[in-house]
GROMACS .gro file of C-alpha atoms in nm:
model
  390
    1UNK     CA    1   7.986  12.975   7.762
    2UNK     CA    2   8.259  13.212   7.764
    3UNK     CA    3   8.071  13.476   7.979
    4UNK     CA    4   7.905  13.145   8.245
    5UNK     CA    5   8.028  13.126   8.551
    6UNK     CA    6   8.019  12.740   8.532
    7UNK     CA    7   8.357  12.636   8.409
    8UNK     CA    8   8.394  12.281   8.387
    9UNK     CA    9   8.721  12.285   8.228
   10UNK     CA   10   9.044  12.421   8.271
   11UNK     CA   11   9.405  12.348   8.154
   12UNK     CA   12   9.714  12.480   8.422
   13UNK     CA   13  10.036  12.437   8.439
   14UNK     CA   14  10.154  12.311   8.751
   15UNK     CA   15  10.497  12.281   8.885
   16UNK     CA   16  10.651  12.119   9.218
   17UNK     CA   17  10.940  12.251   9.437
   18UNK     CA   18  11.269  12.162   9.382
   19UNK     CA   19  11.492  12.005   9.672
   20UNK     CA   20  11.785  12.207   9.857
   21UNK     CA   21  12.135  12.092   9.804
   22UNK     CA   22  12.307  11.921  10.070
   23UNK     CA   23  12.553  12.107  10.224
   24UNK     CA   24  12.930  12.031  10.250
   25UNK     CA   25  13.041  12.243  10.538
   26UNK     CA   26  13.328  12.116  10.786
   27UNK     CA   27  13.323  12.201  11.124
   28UNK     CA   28  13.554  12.484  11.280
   29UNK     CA   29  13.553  12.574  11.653
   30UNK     CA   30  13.878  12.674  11.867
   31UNK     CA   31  14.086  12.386  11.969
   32UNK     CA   32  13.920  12.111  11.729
   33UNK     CA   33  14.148  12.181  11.414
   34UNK     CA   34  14.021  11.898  11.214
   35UNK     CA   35  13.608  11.910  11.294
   36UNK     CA   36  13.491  11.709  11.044
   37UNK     CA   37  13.209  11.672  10.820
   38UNK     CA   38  12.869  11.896  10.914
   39UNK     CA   39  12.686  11.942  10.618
   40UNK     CA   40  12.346  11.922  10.688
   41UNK     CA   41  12.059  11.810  10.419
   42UNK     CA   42  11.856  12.049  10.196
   43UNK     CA   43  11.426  12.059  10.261
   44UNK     CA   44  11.227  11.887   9.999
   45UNK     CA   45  11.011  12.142   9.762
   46UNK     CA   46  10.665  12.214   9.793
   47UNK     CA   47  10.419  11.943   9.681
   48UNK     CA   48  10.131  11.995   9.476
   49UNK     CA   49   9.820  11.907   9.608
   50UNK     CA   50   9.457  11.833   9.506
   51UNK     CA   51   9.190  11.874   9.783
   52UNK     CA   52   8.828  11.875   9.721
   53UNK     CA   53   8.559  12.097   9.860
   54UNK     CA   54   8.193  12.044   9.878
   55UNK     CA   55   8.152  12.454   9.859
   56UNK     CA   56   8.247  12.426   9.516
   57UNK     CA   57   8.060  12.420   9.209
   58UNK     CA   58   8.314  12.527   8.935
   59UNK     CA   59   8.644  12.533   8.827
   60UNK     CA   60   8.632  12.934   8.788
   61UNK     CA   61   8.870  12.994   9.059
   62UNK     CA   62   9.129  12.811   8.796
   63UNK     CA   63   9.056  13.008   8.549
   64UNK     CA   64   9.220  13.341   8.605
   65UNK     CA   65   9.553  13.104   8.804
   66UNK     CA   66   9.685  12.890   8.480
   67UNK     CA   67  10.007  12.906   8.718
   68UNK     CA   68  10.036  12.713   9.011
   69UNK     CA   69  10.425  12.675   9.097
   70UNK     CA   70  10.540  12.519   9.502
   71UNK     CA   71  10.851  12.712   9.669
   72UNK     CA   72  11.205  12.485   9.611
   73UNK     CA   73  11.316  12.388   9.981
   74UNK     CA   74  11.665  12.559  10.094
   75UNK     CA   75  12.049  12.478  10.132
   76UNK     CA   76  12.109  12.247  10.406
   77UNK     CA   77  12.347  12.424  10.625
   78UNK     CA   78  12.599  12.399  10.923
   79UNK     CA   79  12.624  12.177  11.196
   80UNK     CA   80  12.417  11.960  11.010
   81UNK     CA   81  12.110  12.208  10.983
   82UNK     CA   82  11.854  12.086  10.745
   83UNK     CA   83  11.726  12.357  10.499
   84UNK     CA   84  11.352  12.482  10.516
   85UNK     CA   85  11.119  12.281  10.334
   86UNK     CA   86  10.950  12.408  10.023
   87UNK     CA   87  10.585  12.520  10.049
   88UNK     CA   88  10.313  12.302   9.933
   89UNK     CA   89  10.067  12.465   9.680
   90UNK     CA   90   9.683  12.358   9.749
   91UNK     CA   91   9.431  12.357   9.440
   92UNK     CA   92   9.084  12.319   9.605
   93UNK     CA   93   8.883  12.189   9.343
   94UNK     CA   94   8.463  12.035   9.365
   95UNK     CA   95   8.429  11.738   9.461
   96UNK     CA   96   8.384  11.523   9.094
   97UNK     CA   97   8.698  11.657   8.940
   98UNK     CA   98   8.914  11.426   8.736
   99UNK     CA   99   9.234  11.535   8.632
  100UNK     CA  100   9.440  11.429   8.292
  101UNK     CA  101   9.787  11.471   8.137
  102UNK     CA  102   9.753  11.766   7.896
  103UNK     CA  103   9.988  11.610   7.695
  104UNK     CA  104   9.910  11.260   7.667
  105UNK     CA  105   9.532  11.282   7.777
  106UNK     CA  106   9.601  10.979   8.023
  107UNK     CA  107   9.391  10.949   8.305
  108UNK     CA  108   9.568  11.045   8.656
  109UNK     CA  109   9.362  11.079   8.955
  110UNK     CA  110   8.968  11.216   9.021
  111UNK     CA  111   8.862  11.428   9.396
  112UNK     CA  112   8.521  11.200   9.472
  113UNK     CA  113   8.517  11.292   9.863
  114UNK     CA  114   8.516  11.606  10.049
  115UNK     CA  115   8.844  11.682  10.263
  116UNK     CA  116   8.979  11.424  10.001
  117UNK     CA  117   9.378  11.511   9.895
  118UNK     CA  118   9.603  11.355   9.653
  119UNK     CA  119   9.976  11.471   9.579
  120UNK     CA  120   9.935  11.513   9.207
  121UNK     CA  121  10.297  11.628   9.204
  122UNK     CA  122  10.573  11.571   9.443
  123UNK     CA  123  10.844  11.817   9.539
  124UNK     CA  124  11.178  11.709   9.504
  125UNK     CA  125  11.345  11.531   9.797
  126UNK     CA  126  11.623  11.746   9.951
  127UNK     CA  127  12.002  11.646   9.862
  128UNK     CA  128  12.266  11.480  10.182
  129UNK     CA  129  12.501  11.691  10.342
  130UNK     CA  130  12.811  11.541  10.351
  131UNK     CA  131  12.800  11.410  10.675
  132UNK     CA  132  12.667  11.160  10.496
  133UNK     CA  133  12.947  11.056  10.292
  134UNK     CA  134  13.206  11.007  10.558
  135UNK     CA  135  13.371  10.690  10.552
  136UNK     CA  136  13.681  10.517  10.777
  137UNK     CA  137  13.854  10.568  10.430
  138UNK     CA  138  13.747  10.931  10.309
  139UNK     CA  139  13.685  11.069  10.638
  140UNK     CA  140  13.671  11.429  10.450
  141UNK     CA  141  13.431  11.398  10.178
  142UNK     CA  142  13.410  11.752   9.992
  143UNK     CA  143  13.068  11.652   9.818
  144UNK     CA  144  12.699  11.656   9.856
  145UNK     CA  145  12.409  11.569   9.686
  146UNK     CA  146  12.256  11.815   9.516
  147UNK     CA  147  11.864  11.842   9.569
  148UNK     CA  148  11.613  11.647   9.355
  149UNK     CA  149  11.445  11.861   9.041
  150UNK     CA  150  11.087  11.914   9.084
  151UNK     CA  151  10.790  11.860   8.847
  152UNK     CA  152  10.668  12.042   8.544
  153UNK     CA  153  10.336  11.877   8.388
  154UNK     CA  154  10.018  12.039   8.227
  155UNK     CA  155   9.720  11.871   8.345
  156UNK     CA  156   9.337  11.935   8.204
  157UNK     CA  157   9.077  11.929   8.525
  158UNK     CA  158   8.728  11.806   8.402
  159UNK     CA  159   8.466  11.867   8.650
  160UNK     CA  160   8.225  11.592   8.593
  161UNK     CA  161   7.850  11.651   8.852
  162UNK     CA  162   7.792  11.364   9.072
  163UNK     CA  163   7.418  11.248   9.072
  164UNK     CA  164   7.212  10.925   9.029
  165UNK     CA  165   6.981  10.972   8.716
  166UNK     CA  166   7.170  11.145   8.393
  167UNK     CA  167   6.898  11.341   8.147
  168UNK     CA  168   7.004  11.247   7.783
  169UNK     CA  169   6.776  11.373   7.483
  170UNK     CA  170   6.765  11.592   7.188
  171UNK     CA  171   6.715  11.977   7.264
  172UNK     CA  172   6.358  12.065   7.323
  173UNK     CA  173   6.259  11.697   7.453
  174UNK     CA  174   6.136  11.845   7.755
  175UNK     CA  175   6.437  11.787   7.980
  176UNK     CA  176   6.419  12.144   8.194
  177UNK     CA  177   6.066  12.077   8.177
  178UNK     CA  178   6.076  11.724   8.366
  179UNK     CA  179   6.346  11.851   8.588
  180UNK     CA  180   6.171  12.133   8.700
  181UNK     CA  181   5.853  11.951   8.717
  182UNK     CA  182   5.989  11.674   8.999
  183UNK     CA  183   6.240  11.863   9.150
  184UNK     CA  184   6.279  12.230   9.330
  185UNK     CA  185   6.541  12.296   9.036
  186UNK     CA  186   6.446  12.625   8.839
  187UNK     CA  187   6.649  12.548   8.496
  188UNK     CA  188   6.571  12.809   8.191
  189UNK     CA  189   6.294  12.678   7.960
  190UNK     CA  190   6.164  12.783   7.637
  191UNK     CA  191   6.062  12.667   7.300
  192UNK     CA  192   6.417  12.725   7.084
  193UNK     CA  193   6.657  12.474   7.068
  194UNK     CA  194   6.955  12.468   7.310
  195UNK     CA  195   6.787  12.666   7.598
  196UNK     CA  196   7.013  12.457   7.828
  197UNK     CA  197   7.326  12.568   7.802
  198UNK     CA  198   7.506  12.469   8.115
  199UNK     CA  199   7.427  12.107   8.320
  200UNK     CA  200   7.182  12.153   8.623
  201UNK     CA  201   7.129  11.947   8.894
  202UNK     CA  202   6.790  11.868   9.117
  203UNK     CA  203   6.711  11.671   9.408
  204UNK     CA  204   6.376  11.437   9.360
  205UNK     CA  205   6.166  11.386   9.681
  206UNK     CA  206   6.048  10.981   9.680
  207UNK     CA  207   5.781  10.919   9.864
  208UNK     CA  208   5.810  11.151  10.205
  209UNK     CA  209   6.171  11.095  10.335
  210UNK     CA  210   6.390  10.954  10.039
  211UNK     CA  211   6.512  11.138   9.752
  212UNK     CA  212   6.799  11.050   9.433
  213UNK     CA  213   6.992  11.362   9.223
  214UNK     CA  214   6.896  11.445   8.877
  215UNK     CA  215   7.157  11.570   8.620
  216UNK     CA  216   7.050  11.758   8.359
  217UNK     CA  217   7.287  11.837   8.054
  218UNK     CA  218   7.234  12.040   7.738
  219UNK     CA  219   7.075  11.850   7.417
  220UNK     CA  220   7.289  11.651   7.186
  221UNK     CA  221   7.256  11.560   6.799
  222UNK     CA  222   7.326  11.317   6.566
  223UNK     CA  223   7.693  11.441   6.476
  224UNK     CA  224   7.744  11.547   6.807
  225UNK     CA  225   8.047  11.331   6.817
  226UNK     CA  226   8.205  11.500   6.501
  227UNK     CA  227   8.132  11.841   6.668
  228UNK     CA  228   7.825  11.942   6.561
  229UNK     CA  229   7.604  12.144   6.773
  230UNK     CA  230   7.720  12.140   7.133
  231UNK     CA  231   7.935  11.832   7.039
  232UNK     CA  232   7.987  11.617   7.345
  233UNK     CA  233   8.147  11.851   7.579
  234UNK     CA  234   7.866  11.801   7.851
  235UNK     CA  235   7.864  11.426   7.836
  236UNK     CA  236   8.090  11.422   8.109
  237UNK     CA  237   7.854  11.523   8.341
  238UNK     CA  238   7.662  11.180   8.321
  239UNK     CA  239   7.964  10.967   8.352
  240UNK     CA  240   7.928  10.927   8.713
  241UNK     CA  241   7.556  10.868   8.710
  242UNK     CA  242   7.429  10.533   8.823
  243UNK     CA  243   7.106  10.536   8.576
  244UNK     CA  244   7.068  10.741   8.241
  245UNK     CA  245   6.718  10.840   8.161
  246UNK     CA  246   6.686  10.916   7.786
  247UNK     CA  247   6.399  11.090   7.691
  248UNK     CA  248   6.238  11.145   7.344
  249UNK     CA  249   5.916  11.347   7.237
  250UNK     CA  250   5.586  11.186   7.147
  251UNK     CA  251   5.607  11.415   6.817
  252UNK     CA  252   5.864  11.221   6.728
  253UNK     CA  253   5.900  11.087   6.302
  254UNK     CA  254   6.074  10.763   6.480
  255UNK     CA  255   6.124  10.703   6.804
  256UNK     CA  256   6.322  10.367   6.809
  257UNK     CA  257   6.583  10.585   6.557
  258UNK     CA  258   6.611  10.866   6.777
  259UNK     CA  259   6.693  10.613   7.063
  260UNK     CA  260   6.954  10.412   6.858
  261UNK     CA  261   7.084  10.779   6.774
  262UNK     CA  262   7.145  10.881   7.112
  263UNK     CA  263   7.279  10.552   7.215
  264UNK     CA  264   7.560  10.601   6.923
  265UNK     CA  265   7.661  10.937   7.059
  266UNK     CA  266   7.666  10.819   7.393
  267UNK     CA  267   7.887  10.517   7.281
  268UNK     CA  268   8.154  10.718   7.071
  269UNK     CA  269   8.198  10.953   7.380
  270UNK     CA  270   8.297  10.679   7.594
  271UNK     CA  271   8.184  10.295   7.548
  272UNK     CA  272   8.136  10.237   7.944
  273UNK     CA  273   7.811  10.435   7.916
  274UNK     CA  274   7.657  10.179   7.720
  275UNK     CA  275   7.669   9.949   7.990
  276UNK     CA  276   7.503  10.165   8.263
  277UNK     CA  277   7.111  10.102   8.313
  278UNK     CA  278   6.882  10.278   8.090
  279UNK     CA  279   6.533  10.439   8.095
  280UNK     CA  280   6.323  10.525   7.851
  281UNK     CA  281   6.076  10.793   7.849
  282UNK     CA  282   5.852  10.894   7.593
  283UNK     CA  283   5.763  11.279   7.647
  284UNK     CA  284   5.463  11.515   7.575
  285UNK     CA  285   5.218  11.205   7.575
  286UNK     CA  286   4.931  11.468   7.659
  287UNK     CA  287   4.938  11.512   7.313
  288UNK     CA  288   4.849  11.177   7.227
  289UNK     CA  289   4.558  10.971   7.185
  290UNK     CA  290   4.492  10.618   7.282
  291UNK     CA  291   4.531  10.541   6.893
  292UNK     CA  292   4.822  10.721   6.843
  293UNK     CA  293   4.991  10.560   7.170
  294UNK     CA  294   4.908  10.190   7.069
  295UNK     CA  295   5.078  10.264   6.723
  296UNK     CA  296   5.414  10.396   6.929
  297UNK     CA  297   5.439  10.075   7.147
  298UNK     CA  298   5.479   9.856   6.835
  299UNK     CA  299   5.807  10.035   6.769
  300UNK     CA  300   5.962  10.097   7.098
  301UNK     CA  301   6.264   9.941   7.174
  302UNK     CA  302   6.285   9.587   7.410
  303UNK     CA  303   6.619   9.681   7.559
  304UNK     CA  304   6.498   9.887   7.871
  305UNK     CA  305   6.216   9.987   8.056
  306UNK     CA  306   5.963  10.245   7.899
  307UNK     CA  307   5.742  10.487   8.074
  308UNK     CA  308   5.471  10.738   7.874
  309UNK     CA  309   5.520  11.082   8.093
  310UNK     CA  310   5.355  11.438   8.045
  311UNK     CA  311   5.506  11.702   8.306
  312UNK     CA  312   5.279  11.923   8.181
  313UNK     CA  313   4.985  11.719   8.317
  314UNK     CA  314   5.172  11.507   8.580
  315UNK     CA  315   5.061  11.192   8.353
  316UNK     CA  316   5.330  10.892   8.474
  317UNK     CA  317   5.581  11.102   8.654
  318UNK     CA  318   5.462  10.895   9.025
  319UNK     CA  319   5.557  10.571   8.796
  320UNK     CA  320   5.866  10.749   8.642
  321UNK     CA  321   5.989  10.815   8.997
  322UNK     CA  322   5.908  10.449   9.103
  323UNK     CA  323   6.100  10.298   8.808
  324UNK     CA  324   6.410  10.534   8.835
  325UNK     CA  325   6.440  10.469   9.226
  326UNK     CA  326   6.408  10.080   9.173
  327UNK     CA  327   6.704  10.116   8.930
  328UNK     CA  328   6.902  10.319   9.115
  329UNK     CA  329   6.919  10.128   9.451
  330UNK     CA  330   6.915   9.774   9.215
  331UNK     CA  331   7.219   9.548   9.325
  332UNK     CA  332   7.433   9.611   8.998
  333UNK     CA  333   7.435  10.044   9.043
  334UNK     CA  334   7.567   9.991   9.391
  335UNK     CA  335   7.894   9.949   9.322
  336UNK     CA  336   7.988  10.140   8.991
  337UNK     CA  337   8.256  10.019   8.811
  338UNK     CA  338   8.448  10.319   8.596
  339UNK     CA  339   8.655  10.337   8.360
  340UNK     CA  340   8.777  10.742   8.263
  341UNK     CA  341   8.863  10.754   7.862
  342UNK     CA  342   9.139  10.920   7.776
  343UNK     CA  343   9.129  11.289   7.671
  344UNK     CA  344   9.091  11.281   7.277
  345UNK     CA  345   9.035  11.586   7.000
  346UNK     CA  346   8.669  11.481   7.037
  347UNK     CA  347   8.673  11.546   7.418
  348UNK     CA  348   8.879  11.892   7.483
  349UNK     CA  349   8.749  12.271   7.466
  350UNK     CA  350   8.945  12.458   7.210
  351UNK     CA  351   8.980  12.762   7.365
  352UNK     CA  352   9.133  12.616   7.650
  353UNK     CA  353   9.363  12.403   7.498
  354UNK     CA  354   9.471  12.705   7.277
  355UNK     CA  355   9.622  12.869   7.577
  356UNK     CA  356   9.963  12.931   7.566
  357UNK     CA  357  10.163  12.894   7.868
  358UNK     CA  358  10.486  13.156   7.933
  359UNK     CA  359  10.708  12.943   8.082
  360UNK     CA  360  11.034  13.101   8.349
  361UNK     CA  361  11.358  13.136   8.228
  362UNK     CA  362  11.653  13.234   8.385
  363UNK     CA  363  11.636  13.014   8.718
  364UNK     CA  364  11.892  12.938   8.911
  365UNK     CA  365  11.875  12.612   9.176
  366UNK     CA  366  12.125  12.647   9.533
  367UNK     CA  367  12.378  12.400   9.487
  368UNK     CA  368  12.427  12.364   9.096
  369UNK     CA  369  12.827  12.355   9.169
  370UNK     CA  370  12.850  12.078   9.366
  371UNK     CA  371  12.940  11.745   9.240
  372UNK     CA  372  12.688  11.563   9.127
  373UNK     CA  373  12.615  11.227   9.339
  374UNK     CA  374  12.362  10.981   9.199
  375UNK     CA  375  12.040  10.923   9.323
  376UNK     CA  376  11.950  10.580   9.510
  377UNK     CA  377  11.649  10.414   9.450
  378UNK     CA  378  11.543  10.359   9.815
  379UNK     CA  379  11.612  10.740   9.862
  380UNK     CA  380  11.265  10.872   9.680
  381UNK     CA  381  10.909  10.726   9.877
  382UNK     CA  382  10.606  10.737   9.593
  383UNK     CA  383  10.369  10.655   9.818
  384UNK     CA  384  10.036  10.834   9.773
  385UNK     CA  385  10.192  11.049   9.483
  386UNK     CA  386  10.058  11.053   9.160
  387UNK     CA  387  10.377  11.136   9.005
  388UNK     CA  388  10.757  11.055   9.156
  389UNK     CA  389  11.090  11.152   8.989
  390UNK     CA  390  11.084  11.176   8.614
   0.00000   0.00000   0.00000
């Protein structure tokens, strides 16, 4: 994966403007000896923002900018000018990404709409000149407020494909095979394990003028949730799907086990997939006889819908197709109720969370010798910011 242009995962540092100090300038003109107060207020600094973009597939862009720092807004000034606001900092990101605290792995905010934009860090509000301070009983206040710090926070963006049916099977259960068999997708197939490496996504014509999205993710394995093989770093990719369509091979040594097997993956990765719809499809039946299939239908399971497919032959794909669009458009996928787990060991990519970030020393902040005047709460607006003053 190191060498794929799909990057579904990226760790940044991200940090938000700090305010400019308020200024505590007095007026002087010829003739008015005793001017007054005219300190103007300092800019806010630079917000960072979230925006999604349909044009985008992949976090790559991300990968080679681990830095993304807003501009601090300037000194309020004279005559009570206010000081240029800082300059907002816009990560375009695809539309699907979910962002979490690199720290604490807590959930903070997910891009599901195009044009969509969320303040995932707000820049500091500028400080209050002293014009501000004057009083009928200090009518020459010599202080301002100093501007607000800004935000420092590592966040982990997960890019997590939107689309209605998720593919969930062992490698070589003929995954790439269906996908490529219903839809115009062309993923890599071949007879080794692990031919999917990256998720892929196709479009499934129904019936002349309708059509759903099919995800397709690389094969998991009992242990994937301890790590072994791929481990369940693609899961994500199904989290968002309305219907999950697990699919096991006629060859199988047990069916119902391999079933139960995936479910228990699927489960330890995050518990709200258990309570999505399910499919089952039992794979390669072209290699079965009516004997053979009678003696598999005594052992399937009774929790969810089966359907015997062949995309080799075509054999039940028109019924797979029929089943998958009734449970997609059923009343309880419309609206899909979500829950994101928290970032765990289980769920983050070492090398990324390996990366060390160099972090600025040395910097200085307009204002740091003026008194310091407490913040008021009314004085800071969180509205439609993820994060406010720490």
């Amino acid at each position: 994966m190191a060498d794929s242009n799909f990057i579904d995962y990226v760790k940044i540092l991200c940090r938000s403007g700090k305010g400019g100090a308020g200024s505590r300038h007095f007026h002087r003109a010829k003739y008015i000896p005793k001017g007054g107060p005219d300190g103007g207020d300092g800019g806010r600094g630079g917000h960072i923002i979230l925006k999604g973009n349909r044009n985008m597939w992949t976090l790559l862009p991300l990968r080679y900018k681990r830095h993304i720092f807003a501009t601090d807004g300037q000194s309020g000034g004279e005559n009570r000018s206010t000081g240029k606001d800082g300059e907002d900092r816009i990560i375009e990101v695809p539309v699907g990404t979910a962002v979490f605290d690199a720290d604490t792995g807590e959930f903070l905010c997910e891009v599901t709409e195009d044009g969509q934009e969320i303040k995932l860090l707000r820049g500091g509000k500028g400080g209050q000149g002293n014009v501000h301070f004057a009083t009928s009983t200090n009518r020459a206040p010599r202080y301002a407020q100093p501007g607000q710090p800004g935000i420092e926070k590592a966040v982990v963006l997960e890019l997590k494909l939107l689309g209605d049916v998720g593919l969930v099977g062992f490698p070589n259960a003929g995954k790439s095979t269906l996908l490529s068999a219903i839809s115009a997708a062309k993923p890599k197939i071949a007879d080794y394990p692990f031919t999917t490496m990256e998720p892929q996504l196709g479009i499934v014509d129904y019936r002349g003028d309708k059509s759903f999205v099919m995800a397709d993710i690389p094969g998991i394995i009992e242990g994937a949730s301890e790590g072994k093989g791929l481990g369940l770093r693609f899961l994500r990719h199904i989290e968002r799907n309305a219907v999950l369509l697990f699919m096991v091979p006629a060859d199988s040594d047990d069916i119902r086990k391999s079933y139960e097997i995936l479910r228990h993956e699927l489960h330890e990765f995050n518990p709200d997939l258990s309570d999505k719809s399910r499919v089952l499809a039992i794979t390669k039946c072209d290699l079965l006889d009516e004997e053979l299939r009678e003696e598999i239908k005594k052992e399937l399971p009774d929790d969810c819908p089966v359907v015997f497919i062949s995309a080799v032959t075509g054999e039940g794909l028109t019924e797979l197709k029929d089943l998958l669009w009734r449970e997609v458009n059923s009343d309880k996928n419309m609206v899909a109720t979500f829950t994101h787990r928290p970032l765990d060991v289980r769920h983050r990519v070492e090398e990324e969370d390996n990366f060390l970030f160099e972090m600025l020393d040395g910097e200085g902040g307009e204002g740091q010798d003026l008194q310091n005047v407490e913040w008021e709460e009314e004085f800071w607006d969180e509205e439609d910011s993820v994060n406010g003053p720490e």
